[in-house]
């Protein structure tokens, strides 16, 4: 045991580059599998409601606008979303995707709401969809 | 002359709300009492209203630091209920994440121990090195804290060659740094003097008070769920259970640093023997009526989930016993006959996660002081009486 065993480490750190980046000017790249906010590609959605059923935060809502013309609306409440990407996993046609944005804070939670109105796609789900 | 000193529920020495009533005689602690329930969130009740797959994300949010341990524990139980065979590759990736989580949790704890001992530069350097693990976790799972890698029947993200190489490269750096911290933690005289002989817990007391995890192993008891009751594929992986015989905070530090090395070895083994094949199987939406107990060695100790199904797509009961709850009785024993200045250090040494352990609330009448504990049946009756037909409120406006 001797006194001051930590001092060489302390001096070495004087000459090392900082561990942080100057955030607003320099941004880190997000990893490939990063989970941002979910968004819908309406031309692919077949309204199977799997995302609405599996969403743990109940942040997805699908409503019928016009039954006979097969027009539906899908609302994503991003203020409630927990960014788990379960909707992406549940979607049989890959209509749900995650973006790579991470600076999504807002002063009003209602501004985070996203909605789409679309005609139901006629694509059939594949036989072996992603579980 | 005895005095009672209340520490908490809100106190600068505590990171989370917990009430400690400490009876002191001069500077010596004669008695201690722990009061829980300031952070109760009703997660077990909420789990009964969500489907099996939704509950994976709910159990993840029981704890931030050991989020993977709670999901793995839950998912293992549900897989047993649904009679699913998880693919080998899925199990290996699950184990990889759990070992990475153990490294990040132990490095975090090491920093906190340095901070509580008044060694703040140690705290900052350890946390700087912890970023290496956090970055690996982020590249694998896409998130730093809530990895969301588990799903019923396997894992959600696969590993590629580049990631495997990156993990193996980072292990070299972490090994070198951990060796340095082990030398420092056992030779720096002021640090050792602060930690040694503080919070003594003998082997007999540790066993009789049902301590778990590094607290138990630092009292010389080689008990580890990974070895005693192997889950996932831990029976294939060679590793040792680390113990220390000093029974104090220094021993708990040494046990955790030694476990870091075991975790590095486990990760190296997993990465070199990664099987090929699918990472997940498709899970059914319902489970047959049955009940199961799932055990998992979390960074803080043994984690236990009891799950009961009734044939529907929701669990009938989910009971969580987080490792911190098992360590509270031992903490009181450790605090007794110690100094009041050692309270933050002893309390931090069990690596407490208060909100993990908030599983029960005792109702105390404010006028009479009478304690009352409600049974599950009477709670259910009460909840039905309060909200007979509550519907989901979607368009609710802020403020709620």
mmCIF file of C-alpha atoms in Angstrom, chain B residues 22 53 59 62 93 109 144 162 165 191 215 234 293 328 338 365 377 388 391:
data_model
loop_
_atom_site.group_PDB
_atom_site.id
_atom_site.type_symbol
_atom_site.label_atom_id
_atom_site.label_comp_id
_atom_site.label_asym_id
_atom_site.label_seq_id
_atom_site.Cartn_x
_atom_site.Cartn_y
_atom_site.Cartn_z
ATOM 1 C CA UNK B 22 -32.396 5.160 13.201
ATOM 2 C CA UNK B 53 -46.676 -9.440 -25.090
ATOM 3 C CA UNK B 59 -41.885 -5.589 -16.659
ATOM 4 C CA UNK B 62 -39.944 -2.112 -13.179
ATOM 5 C CA UNK B 93 -27.961 -13.271 -27.360
ATOM 6 C CA UNK B 109 -22.176 0.568 -8.439
ATOM 7 C CA UNK B 144 -29.052 2.648 -23.887
ATOM 8 C CA UNK B 162 -19.053 -6.519 -37.172
ATOM 9 C CA UNK B 165 -15.776 -8.081 -33.444
ATOM 10 C CA UNK B 191 -10.192 4.044 0.109
ATOM 11 C CA UNK B 215 -24.076 -9.130 -0.409
ATOM 12 C CA UNK B 234 -25.589 -21.169 -18.349
ATOM 13 C CA UNK B 293 -41.928 -19.585 -10.844
ATOM 14 C CA UNK B 328 -33.371 -5.274 3.525
ATOM 15 C CA UNK B 338 -22.147 0.941 13.225
ATOM 16 C CA UNK B 365 -54.721 4.395 10.011
ATOM 17 C CA UNK B 377 -59.470 -10.907 -2.935
ATOM 18 C CA UNK B 388 -67.430 -0.872 -12.108
ATOM 19 C CA UNK B 391 -63.630 2.431 -20.260
#
